Amino acid sequence: MVYTRIVQARLQMDDPHNCTDVNDTLTVLEALYDALVRRGEAEGFAPALASSWEVSEDCRTWLFHLRSDVCFHDGTSFDAEAVIASLKRMARPDMGVTLGAPGVYSQYLTGAIFEAPTPGSVRIQLVEPMADLLDLLVYGYIVAPSVLEDPMAHPCGTGPYIFESADEDHVRARANAHHFDGLPAHEGIEWRKVVDAGDRLSALERGEAEVANALAFDAVPKERTAQTYLSPTTIIYLFNSAKGPLRDGRIRRALNLALDREALVADVLADAGAPLQGFLSPAHMGYLPEDQKAPRPDEAQKLLHAAGVGEGLTLDVDCPTSLPNEAQALTAAVADQLAAYGVTLNVRIHEDREAYAHRVRRSEIADMCVFDSSPLSTFRVLCEKIDSRVQGSWWLGYANSEVEALIDLARVTGDARAREKIFQDCHRQLRDDPPWLFVYNHLRRVALAGQHPDWRMRRDGVLDVRRLPGFGGKGDG
């Protein structure tokens, strides 16, 4: 068998019902499993295991009509009961685990009623309205009932590739000839773990791989297709709005006005980033480009003086050593910039990243901390990190009643264009009363063997093997 080889920095077989934003994990899961829906090419959502769907006016009841031509990789038939079994597992409080935060999916699905009006349809009745349910279900993979108790032991879904084998450094899967989208373009896929970005580029150039992900930003492989794409994960500093000086919105606003993001991208990332002007990246629904991207020092100084800290302010900052890997260099650069405004950063370094995430989840941080915001769902960002009534995993004392009213309106606004305008209003409100210090998004680089001018990375920054072009029979058996 000929395998198309993908080299990437991380490789692990994760539970398909955990919540992850890791590109290297999602590329494997997306090959083995399908969800009810998938992201559209440019925007919105497209049919996957559900051929169509309907939503009630109040956005609480969703009816999904399922494909009838689908089987799991073990040969069993795909039907409504299989979907409900996976949804119920997703809804368990011990599932949807992400770094430091358990039960991501259960926040939205606990108490929901899952029904099968017919063998070919599934009805979901939510406790709370959620017009953005598809943003949650797009990664809600449907697992074969035969392996549902332990899907990691032998992954089995309906996806375009069938799991064959895995070890610490390799995962192999073969084409699913019976996939509802037709025969996949590649006979087999092999993912290989290659930690160093330079080694990944070398593997591509030596013909030992057809795809190399997460390359150095300045890597320009000859006679290859190289593409730069925006990671929707935003790099930020969470403000402790519950206590200390950052309870004052004027100070939070001043810090955002003081920051020179273009300089941070140049100095810290060697231009491999895009300045972040609000709580959303350009990939998010509701993103608005800012009119004023340059620092506004006069306004920042006036706000600091109005808040009574114009003569000097010391902030304690928690900083990890990874995720983002440049956190220490970034914090040093931010400290240099803010020093011009009389703001001093007292930095506390944390080497255990998982323990650090748990500290953030328990709100055990100083005045601010280096973190990220990863959901591509605008509603999830608002619900899990901004809404004081929810007080989600990453909420740190911020409250804004006008934003919360907009969140409530978005919950019941089924029309996507109208909901986007609501999220744009949220963007404006949170720009003027920021819960975080907005910094930047990373720019990533991926390369493919050969010339493929029409190929594009998926808009959520996931390498989708379904969309890979052919490589002329390259690979190994």
Tab-separated table of C-alpha atoms in Angstrom:
chain	number	residue	atom	x	y	z
A	1	MET	CA	0.000	0.000	0.000
A	2	VAL	CA	1.191	3.530	-0.793
A	3	TYR	CA	1.012	5.881	2.192
A	4	THR	CA	1.001	9.650	1.945
A	5	ARG	CA	3.321	10.777	4.719
A	6	ILE	CA	2.654	13.762	6.986
A	7	VAL	CA	5.317	14.955	9.421
A	8	GLN	CA	4.207	16.968	12.437
A	9	ALA	CA	5.527	18.019	15.837
A	10	ARG	CA	3.098	16.074	18.034
A	11	LEU	CA	1.344	12.774	17.602
A	12	GLN	CA	-1.077	11.134	19.964
A	13	MET	CA	-4.279	9.158	19.698
A	14	ASP	CA	-6.672	11.232	21.785
A	15	ASP	CA	-10.196	10.380	22.904
A	16	PRO	CA	-12.481	11.691	20.135
A	17	HIS	CA	-14.817	13.167	22.748
A	18	ASN	CA	-12.178	15.250	24.443
A	19	CYS	CA	-12.079	18.922	23.541
A	20	THR	CA	-8.914	19.936	21.718
A	21	ASP	CA	-7.687	22.707	19.475
A	22	VAL	CA	-4.378	20.958	18.687
A	23	ASN	CA	-3.926	20.893	14.912
A	24	ASP	CA	-1.766	17.763	15.051
A	25	THR	CA	-4.435	15.854	16.989
A	26	LEU	CA	-7.391	17.084	14.956
A	27	THR	CA	-5.844	16.104	11.617
A	28	VAL	CA	-5.860	12.469	12.774
A	29	LEU	CA	-9.345	12.595	14.332
A	30	GLU	CA	-10.825	14.250	11.230
A	31	ALA	CA	-9.488	11.412	9.083
A	32	LEU	CA	-10.984	8.632	11.223
A	33	TYR	CA	-14.309	10.164	12.247
A	34	ASP	CA	-17.166	12.231	10.924
A	35	ALA	CA	-19.399	14.625	12.831
A	36	LEU	CA	-22.960	15.593	12.017
A	37	VAL	CA	-21.704	18.730	10.261
A	38	ARG	CA	-18.426	20.144	8.979
A	39	ARG	CA	-17.186	23.670	8.444
A	40	GLY	CA	-18.089	25.204	5.096
A	41	GLU	CA	-15.365	26.042	2.606
A	42	ALA	CA	-15.617	29.792	3.173
A	43	GLU	CA	-18.095	30.215	6.011
A	44	GLY	CA	-20.919	28.499	7.861
A	45	PHE	CA	-21.456	24.750	7.974
A	46	ALA	CA	-21.998	21.967	5.465
A	47	PRO	CA	-23.624	18.522	5.717
A	48	ALA	CA	-21.568	15.586	6.946
A	49	LEU	CA	-23.308	12.687	8.703
A	50	ALA	CA	-26.405	14.852	8.760
A	51	SER	CA	-27.671	15.583	5.265
A	52	SER	CA	-29.781	18.495	6.527
A	53	TRP	CA	-31.103	20.004	9.742
A	54	GLU	CA	-33.786	22.276	11.134
A	55	VAL	CA	-33.844	24.479	14.208
A	56	SER	CA	-36.792	25.854	16.136
A	57	GLU	CA	-37.478	29.576	16.313
A	58	ASP	CA	-36.217	29.743	19.894
A	59	CYS	CA	-33.018	27.795	18.961
A	60	ARG	CA	-33.631	25.148	21.633
A	61	THR	CA	-34.744	22.242	19.444
A	62	TRP	CA	-32.630	20.879	16.612
A	63	LEU	CA	-33.654	18.115	14.198
A	64	PHE	CA	-30.937	16.393	12.159
A	65	HIS	CA	-31.764	14.216	9.149
A	66	LEU	CA	-29.087	11.529	8.804
A	67	ARG	CA	-27.492	10.009	5.751
A	68	SER	CA	-28.744	6.543	4.932
A	69	ASP	CA	-25.664	5.322	3.044
A	70	VAL	CA	-23.180	5.144	5.917
A	71	CYS	CA	-21.524	2.294	7.816
A	72	PHE	CA	-18.953	2.319	10.587
A	73	HIS	CA	-15.521	0.900	9.835
A	74	ASP	CA	-16.452	-2.324	11.658
A	75	GLY	CA	-19.314	-2.886	9.202
A	76	THR	CA	-22.160	-1.939	11.542
A	77	SER	CA	-24.834	0.417	10.292
A	78	PHE	CA	-24.873	4.072	11.189
A	79	ASP	CA	-28.206	5.218	12.615
A	80	ALA	CA	-29.855	7.588	15.066
A	81	GLU	CA	-29.181	5.413	18.102
A	82	ALA	CA	-25.446	5.461	17.339
A	83	VAL	CA	-25.511	9.253	17.135
A	84	ILE	CA	-27.388	9.543	20.417
A	85	ALA	CA	-24.929	7.203	22.142
A	86	SER	CA	-22.003	9.411	21.121
A	87	LEU	CA	-23.834	12.625	22.054
A	88	LYS	CA	-24.659	11.255	25.485
A	89	ARG	CA	-21.016	10.333	26.015
A	90	MET	CA	-19.948	13.825	24.913
A	91	ALA	CA	-22.356	15.318	27.438
A	92	ARG	CA	-20.824	13.507	30.411
A	93	PRO	CA	-19.063	15.871	32.868
A	94	ASP	CA	-15.892	13.764	32.655
A	95	MET	CA	-15.698	14.168	28.869
A	96	GLY	CA	-14.748	17.163	26.769
A	97	VAL	CA	-11.561	17.471	28.780
A	98	THR	CA	-9.116	20.135	27.707
A	99	LEU	CA	-5.995	21.338	29.468
A	100	GLY	CA	-7.116	22.366	32.936
A	101	ALA	CA	-10.856	22.335	32.185
A	102	PRO	CA	-13.089	19.252	32.312
A	103	GLY	CA	-16.581	18.976	30.901
A	104	VAL	CA	-16.443	21.527	28.075
A	105	TYR	CA	-19.284	19.906	26.134
A	106	SER	CA	-21.383	19.217	29.229
A	107	GLN	CA	-21.721	22.979	29.756
A	108	TYR	CA	-24.011	23.025	26.751
A	109	LEU	CA	-25.457	19.496	26.615
A	110	THR	CA	-26.189	18.661	30.263
A	111	GLY	CA	-29.915	18.109	30.646
A	112	ALA	CA	-30.503	17.949	26.898
A	113	ILE	CA	-32.984	15.394	25.613
A	114	PHE	CA	-31.730	13.248	22.736
A	115	GLU	CA	-34.445	11.459	20.762
A	116	ALA	CA	-34.757	9.442	17.558
A	117	PRO	CA	-38.121	10.312	15.936
A	118	THR	CA	-37.131	7.846	13.196
A	119	PRO	CA	-34.082	5.577	12.677
A	120	GLY	CA	-32.803	8.252	10.305
A	121	SER	CA	-33.238	11.387	12.405
A	122	VAL	CA	-32.081	12.794	15.739
A	123	ARG	CA	-33.751	15.503	17.782
A	124	ILE	CA	-31.804	17.489	20.382
A	125	GLN	CA	-33.778	19.540	22.881
A	126	LEU	CA	-31.471	21.858	24.788
A	127	VAL	CA	-32.087	23.255	28.238
A	128	GLU	CA	-30.854	26.684	27.099
A	129	PRO	CA	-31.197	28.094	23.575
A	130	MET	CA	-28.014	27.899	21.525
A	131	ALA	CA	-28.089	29.249	17.995
A	132	ASP	CA	-24.407	28.294	17.702
A	133	LEU	CA	-24.865	24.587	18.481
A	134	LEU	CA	-23.223	23.617	15.177
A	135	ASP	CA	-20.015	25.276	16.384
A	136	LEU	CA	-19.990	22.676	19.153
A	137	LEU	CA	-21.065	19.694	17.062
A	138	VAL	CA	-18.522	20.279	14.292
A	139	TYR	CA	-15.998	18.431	16.489
A	140	GLY	CA	-18.602	16.098	17.989
A	141	TYR	CA	-17.328	12.911	16.366
A	142	ILE	CA	-19.652	9.930	16.088
A	143	VAL	CA	-18.010	6.734	17.324
A	144	ALA	CA	-19.025	3.142	16.542
A	145	PRO	CA	-21.141	1.795	19.439
A	146	SER	CA	-18.969	-1.342	19.528
A	147	VAL	CA	-15.972	0.654	20.837
A	148	LEU	CA	-17.742	3.468	22.646
A	149	GLU	CA	-16.617	2.328	26.092
A	150	ASP	CA	-12.955	2.663	25.074
A	151	PRO	CA	-12.620	4.355	21.662
A	152	MET	CA	-8.874	4.804	22.033
A	153	ALA	CA	-8.236	1.033	22.179
A	154	HIS	CA	-9.146	0.668	18.513
A	155	PRO	CA	-10.521	3.853	16.916
A	156	CYS	CA	-13.619	3.154	14.840
A	157	GLY	CA	-15.719	5.803	13.168
A	158	THR	CA	-17.191	6.451	9.719
A	159	GLY	CA	-14.414	8.712	8.418
A	160	PRO	CA	-12.620	8.627	5.063
A	161	TYR	CA	-9.708	6.637	6.534
A	162	ILE	CA	-9.752	3.440	8.616
A	163	PHE	CA	-7.367	3.094	11.552
A	164	GLU	CA	-4.640	0.471	11.072
A	165	SER	CA	-1.932	0.948	13.682
A	166	ALA	CA	-0.274	3.416	16.024
A	167	ASP	CA	2.818	3.728	18.166
A	168	GLU	CA	4.653	6.630	19.740
A	169	ASP	CA	5.984	7.949	16.437
A	170	HIS	CA	3.574	6.705	13.751
A	171	VAL	CA	-0.141	6.424	13.005
A	172	ARG	CA	-1.349	4.637	9.895
A	173	ALA	CA	-4.783	4.540	8.273
A	174	ARG	CA	-6.075	3.190	4.958
A	175	ALA	CA	-8.699	4.618	2.639
A	176	ASN	CA	-12.363	3.878	3.354
A	177	ALA	CA	-13.686	2.805	-0.042
A	178	HIS	CA	-17.284	3.114	1.205
A	179	HIS	CA	-17.131	6.646	2.568
A	180	PHE	CA	-20.159	8.748	1.674
A	181	ASP	CA	-17.938	11.355	-0.002
A	182	GLY	CA	-16.459	8.694	-2.265
A	183	LEU	CA	-13.057	7.042	-2.411
A	184	PRO	CA	-10.438	9.247	-0.721
A	185	ALA	CA	-7.625	10.653	-2.845
A	186	HIS	CA	-4.905	8.707	-1.005
A	187	GLU	CA	-4.587	4.971	-0.595
A	188	GLY	CA	-3.254	5.420	2.911
A	189	ILE	CA	-2.081	8.129	5.288
A	190	GLU	CA	0.857	7.898	7.659
A	191	TRP	CA	1.437	10.558	10.282
A	192	ARG	CA	4.973	10.717	11.619
A	193	LYS	CA	6.178	12.531	14.717
A	194	VAL	CA	9.153	14.755	13.933
A	195	VAL	CA	9.686	17.232	16.753
A	196	ASP	CA	12.101	19.673	15.127
A	197	ALA	CA	10.748	22.027	12.436
A	198	GLY	CA	14.045	21.903	10.534
A	199	ASP	CA	13.906	18.106	10.459
A	200	ARG	CA	10.353	18.265	9.131
A	201	LEU	CA	11.474	20.517	6.296
A	202	SER	CA	14.406	18.202	5.543
A	203	ALA	CA	12.084	15.186	5.408
A	204	LEU	CA	9.938	16.992	2.833
A	205	GLU	CA	12.897	18.060	0.729
A	206	ARG	CA	14.426	14.555	0.768
A	207	GLY	CA	11.140	13.046	-0.394
A	208	GLU	CA	10.563	11.265	2.928
A	209	ALA	CA	7.266	13.106	3.443
A	210	GLU	CA	4.622	14.665	1.228
A	211	VAL	CA	3.363	17.158	3.842
A	212	ALA	CA	5.291	19.054	6.528
A	213	ASN	CA	3.274	21.058	9.035
A	214	ALA	CA	4.275	23.916	11.368
A	215	LEU	CA	7.482	24.869	9.622
A	216	ALA	CA	9.645	27.854	10.463
A	217	PHE	CA	7.976	30.998	9.188
A	218	ASP	CA	10.828	31.800	6.806
A	219	ALA	CA	11.037	28.272	5.378
A	220	VAL	CA	10.724	28.436	1.589
A	221	PRO	CA	11.196	24.903	0.263
A	222	LYS	CA	12.113	24.754	-3.412
A	223	GLU	CA	9.686	23.200	-5.880
A	224	ARG	CA	7.125	22.751	-3.135
A	225	THR	CA	3.792	24.358	-2.265
A	226	ALA	CA	4.307	26.497	0.838
A	227	GLN	CA	1.451	28.361	2.464
A	228	THR	CA	1.199	30.673	5.437
A	229	TYR	CA	-2.023	30.576	7.438
A	230	LEU	CA	-3.429	32.298	10.505
A	231	SER	CA	-3.865	30.269	13.668
A	232	PRO	CA	-7.244	31.271	15.147
A	233	THR	CA	-5.835	30.735	18.650
A	234	THR	CA	-5.379	34.208	20.127
A	235	ILE	CA	-2.458	35.010	22.426
A	236	ILE	CA	-3.590	37.225	25.290
A	237	TYR	CA	-3.047	38.183	28.915
A	238	LEU	CA	-6.050	37.398	31.077
A	239	PHE	CA	-6.795	40.280	33.458
A	240	ASN	CA	-7.766	39.549	37.054
A	241	SER	CA	-10.883	41.702	37.157
A	242	ALA	CA	-12.020	40.307	40.503
A	243	LYS	CA	-9.418	41.988	42.697
A	244	GLY	CA	-6.451	44.299	42.504
A	245	PRO	CA	-5.892	47.298	40.240
A	246	LEU	CA	-7.303	45.623	37.114
A	247	ARG	CA	-10.796	45.761	38.544
A	248	ASP	CA	-10.670	49.275	37.113
A	249	GLY	CA	-11.696	49.195	33.470
A	250	ARG	CA	-9.787	52.400	32.791
A	251	ILE	CA	-6.510	50.663	33.572
A	252	ARG	CA	-7.435	47.635	31.446
A	253	ARG	CA	-8.283	49.956	28.571
A	254	ALA	CA	-5.100	51.995	29.040
A	255	LEU	CA	-2.866	48.923	28.835
A	256	ASN	CA	-4.488	47.921	25.549
A	257	LEU	CA	-4.072	51.445	24.143
A	258	ALA	CA	-0.422	51.514	25.209
A	259	LEU	CA	0.610	48.271	23.532
A	260	ASP	CA	2.508	48.367	20.241
A	261	ARG	CA	1.467	45.029	18.795
A	262	GLU	CA	3.268	45.485	15.490
A	263	ALA	CA	6.532	45.833	17.395
A	264	LEU	CA	5.772	42.743	19.496
A	265	VAL	CA	5.113	40.687	16.370
A	266	ALA	CA	8.370	41.899	14.832
A	267	ASP	CA	10.542	41.550	17.920
A	268	VAL	CA	9.131	38.414	19.552
A	269	LEU	CA	7.888	36.427	16.541
A	270	ALA	CA	10.175	37.732	13.789
A	271	ASP	CA	7.019	38.851	11.946
A	272	ALA	CA	5.369	35.411	12.177
A	273	GLY	CA	2.186	36.839	13.641
A	274	ALA	CA	-0.748	39.180	13.148
A	275	PRO	CA	-1.579	41.915	15.691
A	276	LEU	CA	-4.757	41.226	17.669
A	277	GLN	CA	-6.991	44.270	18.057
A	278	GLY	CA	-9.846	42.707	20.003
A	279	PHE	CA	-11.052	39.486	21.565
A	280	LEU	CA	-11.631	37.805	18.184
A	281	SER	CA	-9.254	36.745	15.427
A	282	PRO	CA	-10.058	37.397	11.743
A	283	ALA	CA	-11.229	33.762	11.552
A	284	HIS	CA	-14.047	34.310	14.069
A	285	MET	CA	-17.651	35.248	13.405
A	286	GLY	CA	-18.079	38.869	14.426
A	287	TYR	CA	-14.492	39.983	13.909
A	288	LEU	CA	-14.117	43.663	13.081
A	289	PRO	CA	-10.877	45.223	11.869
A	290	GLU	CA	-9.972	48.114	14.116
A	291	ASP	CA	-9.817	51.634	12.724
A	292	GLN	CA	-6.901	52.517	15.010
A	293	LYS	CA	-4.143	49.905	15.151
A	294	ALA	CA	-1.256	52.077	16.342
A	295	PRO	CA	-0.686	52.722	20.052
A	296	ARG	CA	-2.487	55.743	21.502
A	297	PRO	CA	-0.100	56.889	24.232
A	298	ASP	CA	-1.875	60.138	25.118
A	299	GLU	CA	-5.175	58.373	25.723
A	300	ALA	CA	-3.440	55.638	27.686
A	301	GLN	CA	-1.711	58.173	29.952
A	302	LYS	CA	-4.945	60.103	30.538
A	303	LEU	CA	-6.760	56.925	31.578
A	304	LEU	CA	-3.959	55.923	33.947
A	305	HIS	CA	-4.017	59.378	35.559
A	306	ALA	CA	-7.812	59.285	35.810
A	307	ALA	CA	-7.527	55.919	37.583
A	308	GLY	CA	-5.048	57.404	40.053
A	309	VAL	CA	-2.011	55.432	38.892
A	310	GLY	CA	-0.432	57.945	36.557
A	311	GLU	CA	2.647	58.220	38.758
A	312	GLY	CA	3.344	54.498	38.699
A	313	LEU	CA	1.766	51.045	38.869
A	314	THR	CA	3.184	47.592	39.616
A	315	LEU	CA	1.384	44.528	38.289
A	316	ASP	CA	2.155	40.927	39.216
A	317	VAL	CA	2.190	38.696	36.130
A	318	ASP	CA	2.064	34.896	35.925
A	319	CYS	CA	4.009	33.512	32.951
A	320	PRO	CA	4.435	29.894	31.758
A	321	THR	CA	7.473	28.574	29.925
A	322	SER	CA	5.398	27.012	27.119
A	323	LEU	CA	2.070	27.326	25.314
A	324	PRO	CA	2.906	29.821	24.046
A	325	ASN	CA	6.561	28.875	23.885
A	326	GLU	CA	7.606	32.505	23.568
A	327	ALA	CA	5.706	33.535	26.735
A	328	GLN	CA	8.807	34.691	28.625
A	329	ALA	CA	10.215	36.676	25.704
A	330	LEU	CA	6.780	38.176	25.081
A	331	THR	CA	6.359	39.213	28.704
A	332	ALA	CA	9.803	40.832	28.733
A	333	ALA	CA	8.903	42.804	25.585
A	334	VAL	CA	5.530	43.860	27.018
A	335	ALA	CA	7.275	44.958	30.223
A	336	ASP	CA	9.670	47.109	28.196
A	337	GLN	CA	6.787	48.811	26.406
A	338	LEU	CA	4.702	49.441	29.520
A	339	ALA	CA	7.667	50.816	31.442
A	340	ALA	CA	7.328	54.006	29.369
A	341	TYR	CA	3.946	54.528	31.047
A	342	GLY	CA	5.228	53.970	34.568
A	343	VAL	CA	3.876	50.408	34.658
A	344	THR	CA	6.211	47.788	36.148
A	345	LEU	CA	5.636	44.054	35.689
A	346	ASN	CA	6.678	41.720	38.489
A	347	VAL	CA	6.909	38.363	36.663
A	348	ARG	CA	6.405	34.928	38.231
A	349	ILE	CA	7.562	32.010	36.057
A	350	HIS	CA	5.705	28.662	35.994
A	351	GLU	CA	7.406	25.641	34.416
A	352	ASP	CA	4.609	23.052	34.795
A	353	ARG	CA	2.155	24.086	32.049
A	354	GLU	CA	-0.646	21.751	33.095
A	355	ALA	CA	-0.438	22.866	36.721
A	356	TYR	CA	-0.411	26.443	35.447
A	357	ALA	CA	-3.655	25.865	33.523
A	358	HIS	CA	-5.270	24.439	36.644
A	359	ARG	CA	-4.203	27.555	38.587
A	360	VAL	CA	-5.858	29.749	35.977
A	361	ARG	CA	-9.008	27.630	36.077
A	362	ARG	CA	-9.138	28.024	39.865
A	363	SER	CA	-8.580	31.805	39.466
A	364	GLU	CA	-5.333	31.523	41.406
A	365	ILE	CA	-3.474	34.124	39.381
A	366	ALA	CA	-1.927	37.480	40.161
A	367	ASP	CA	-3.025	40.631	38.343
A	368	MET	CA	-2.652	39.120	34.873
A	369	CYS	CA	-1.364	35.978	33.199
A	370	VAL	CA	-0.161	34.862	29.786
A	371	PHE	CA	-2.771	32.623	28.186
A	372	ASP	CA	-4.607	31.936	24.955
A	373	SER	CA	-8.159	31.711	23.677
A	374	SER	CA	-8.626	28.777	21.350
A	375	PRO	CA	-12.296	28.106	20.469
A	376	LEU	CA	-13.176	29.161	16.932
A	377	SER	CA	-16.749	29.514	18.208
A	378	THR	CA	-17.367	33.141	19.156
A	379	PHE	CA	-20.263	32.078	21.346
A	380	ARG	CA	-18.073	29.632	23.257
A	381	VAL	CA	-15.457	32.324	23.899
A	382	LEU	CA	-18.140	34.635	25.275
A	383	CYS	CA	-19.806	31.936	27.328
A	384	GLU	CA	-16.726	30.246	28.777
A	385	LYS	CA	-14.522	33.306	29.366
A	386	ILE	CA	-16.577	36.503	29.424
A	387	ASP	CA	-20.087	35.872	30.826
A	388	SER	CA	-20.079	36.540	34.597
A	389	ARG	CA	-23.337	34.611	35.022
A	390	VAL	CA	-21.701	31.427	33.730
A	391	GLN	CA	-18.313	31.944	35.366
A	392	GLY	CA	-16.749	29.373	33.041
A	393	SER	CA	-13.379	27.712	33.357
A	394	TRP	CA	-11.375	30.760	32.298
A	395	TRP	CA	-13.550	33.539	33.733
A	396	LEU	CA	-11.555	35.896	35.965
A	397	GLY	CA	-14.047	38.273	37.493
A	398	TYR	CA	-15.004	40.357	34.457
A	399	ALA	CA	-18.621	41.557	34.171
A	400	ASN	CA	-20.342	43.645	31.523
A	401	SER	CA	-24.136	43.680	31.545
A	402	GLU	CA	-24.398	45.104	28.016
A	403	VAL	CA	-22.272	42.276	26.609
A	404	GLU	CA	-24.291	39.728	28.559
A	405	ALA	CA	-27.510	41.099	27.062
A	406	LEU	CA	-25.962	40.652	23.618
A	407	ILE	CA	-24.987	37.064	24.504
A	408	ASP	CA	-28.607	36.346	25.424
A	409	LEU	CA	-29.770	37.835	22.140
A	410	ALA	CA	-27.243	35.753	20.186
A	411	ARG	CA	-28.545	32.576	21.853
A	412	VAL	CA	-31.950	32.967	20.185
A	413	THR	CA	-30.923	34.571	16.886
A	414	GLY	CA	-31.034	31.799	14.312
A	415	ASP	CA	-30.145	33.955	11.318
A	416	ALA	CA	-26.348	33.805	10.921
A	417	ARG	CA	-26.017	37.313	9.436
A	418	ALA	CA	-28.027	38.863	12.247
A	419	ARG	CA	-26.035	36.914	14.830
A	420	GLU	CA	-22.782	38.077	13.272
A	421	LYS	CA	-23.864	41.697	13.792
A	422	ILE	CA	-24.557	40.909	17.448
A	423	PHE	CA	-21.070	39.474	17.823
A	424	GLN	CA	-19.654	42.578	16.121
A	425	ASP	CA	-21.368	44.638	18.797
A	426	CYS	CA	-19.736	42.395	21.400
A	427	HIS	CA	-16.389	43.038	19.700
A	428	ARG	CA	-16.893	46.806	20.004
A	429	GLN	CA	-18.008	46.612	23.618
A	430	LEU	CA	-15.081	44.404	24.616
A	431	ARG	CA	-12.633	46.644	22.779
A	432	ASP	CA	-13.753	49.597	24.891
A	433	ASP	CA	-14.060	47.635	28.147
A	434	PRO	CA	-11.474	44.864	27.652
A	435	PRO	CA	-11.364	41.729	29.803
A	436	TRP	CA	-7.900	40.843	28.446
A	437	LEU	CA	-4.756	42.392	27.060
A	438	PHE	CA	-5.000	41.551	23.372
A	439	VAL	CA	-1.658	40.653	21.779
A	440	TYR	CA	-1.518	38.639	18.526
A	441	ASN	CA	-2.261	35.511	16.520
A	442	HIS	CA	0.511	33.274	15.252
A	443	LEU	CA	1.103	32.809	11.564
A	444	ARG	CA	1.930	29.187	10.712
A	445	ARG	CA	3.556	27.632	7.661
A	446	VAL	CA	2.827	24.335	5.949
A	447	ALA	CA	4.406	22.827	2.822
A	448	LEU	CA	3.380	20.107	0.359
A	449	ALA	CA	5.390	18.184	-2.215
A	450	GLY	CA	4.844	19.485	-5.741
A	451	GLN	CA	2.944	22.508	-7.029
A	452	HIS	CA	-0.682	22.878	-5.899
A	453	PRO	CA	-1.712	26.521	-6.412
A	454	ASP	CA	-5.387	25.889	-5.634
A	455	TRP	CA	-4.834	24.116	-2.306
A	456	ARG	CA	-5.667	26.041	0.871
A	457	MET	CA	-5.371	25.252	4.565
A	458	ARG	CA	-8.748	24.916	6.245
A	459	ARG	CA	-9.998	28.091	7.918
A	460	ASP	CA	-9.794	26.624	11.420
A	461	GLY	CA	-6.088	25.949	10.891
A	462	VAL	CA	-6.498	22.148	10.757
A	463	LEU	CA	-4.673	20.098	8.146
A	464	ASP	CA	-7.596	18.244	6.562
A	465	VAL	CA	-6.472	15.059	4.791
A	466	ARG	CA	-9.774	14.999	2.893
A	467	ARG	CA	-8.640	18.059	0.978
A	468	LEU	CA	-5.055	17.069	0.256
A	469	PRO	CA	-4.182	17.003	-3.448
A	470	GLY	CA	-2.662	13.978	-5.113
A	471	PHE	CA	1.115	13.538	-5.051
A	472	GLY	CA	1.637	11.393	-8.119
A	473	GLY	CA	1.993	8.003	-6.400
A	474	LYS	CA	4.674	9.106	-3.925
A	475	GLY	CA	4.831	7.507	-0.512
A	476	ASP	CA	5.850	4.089	0.755
A	477	GLY	CA	4.254	0.764	1.412
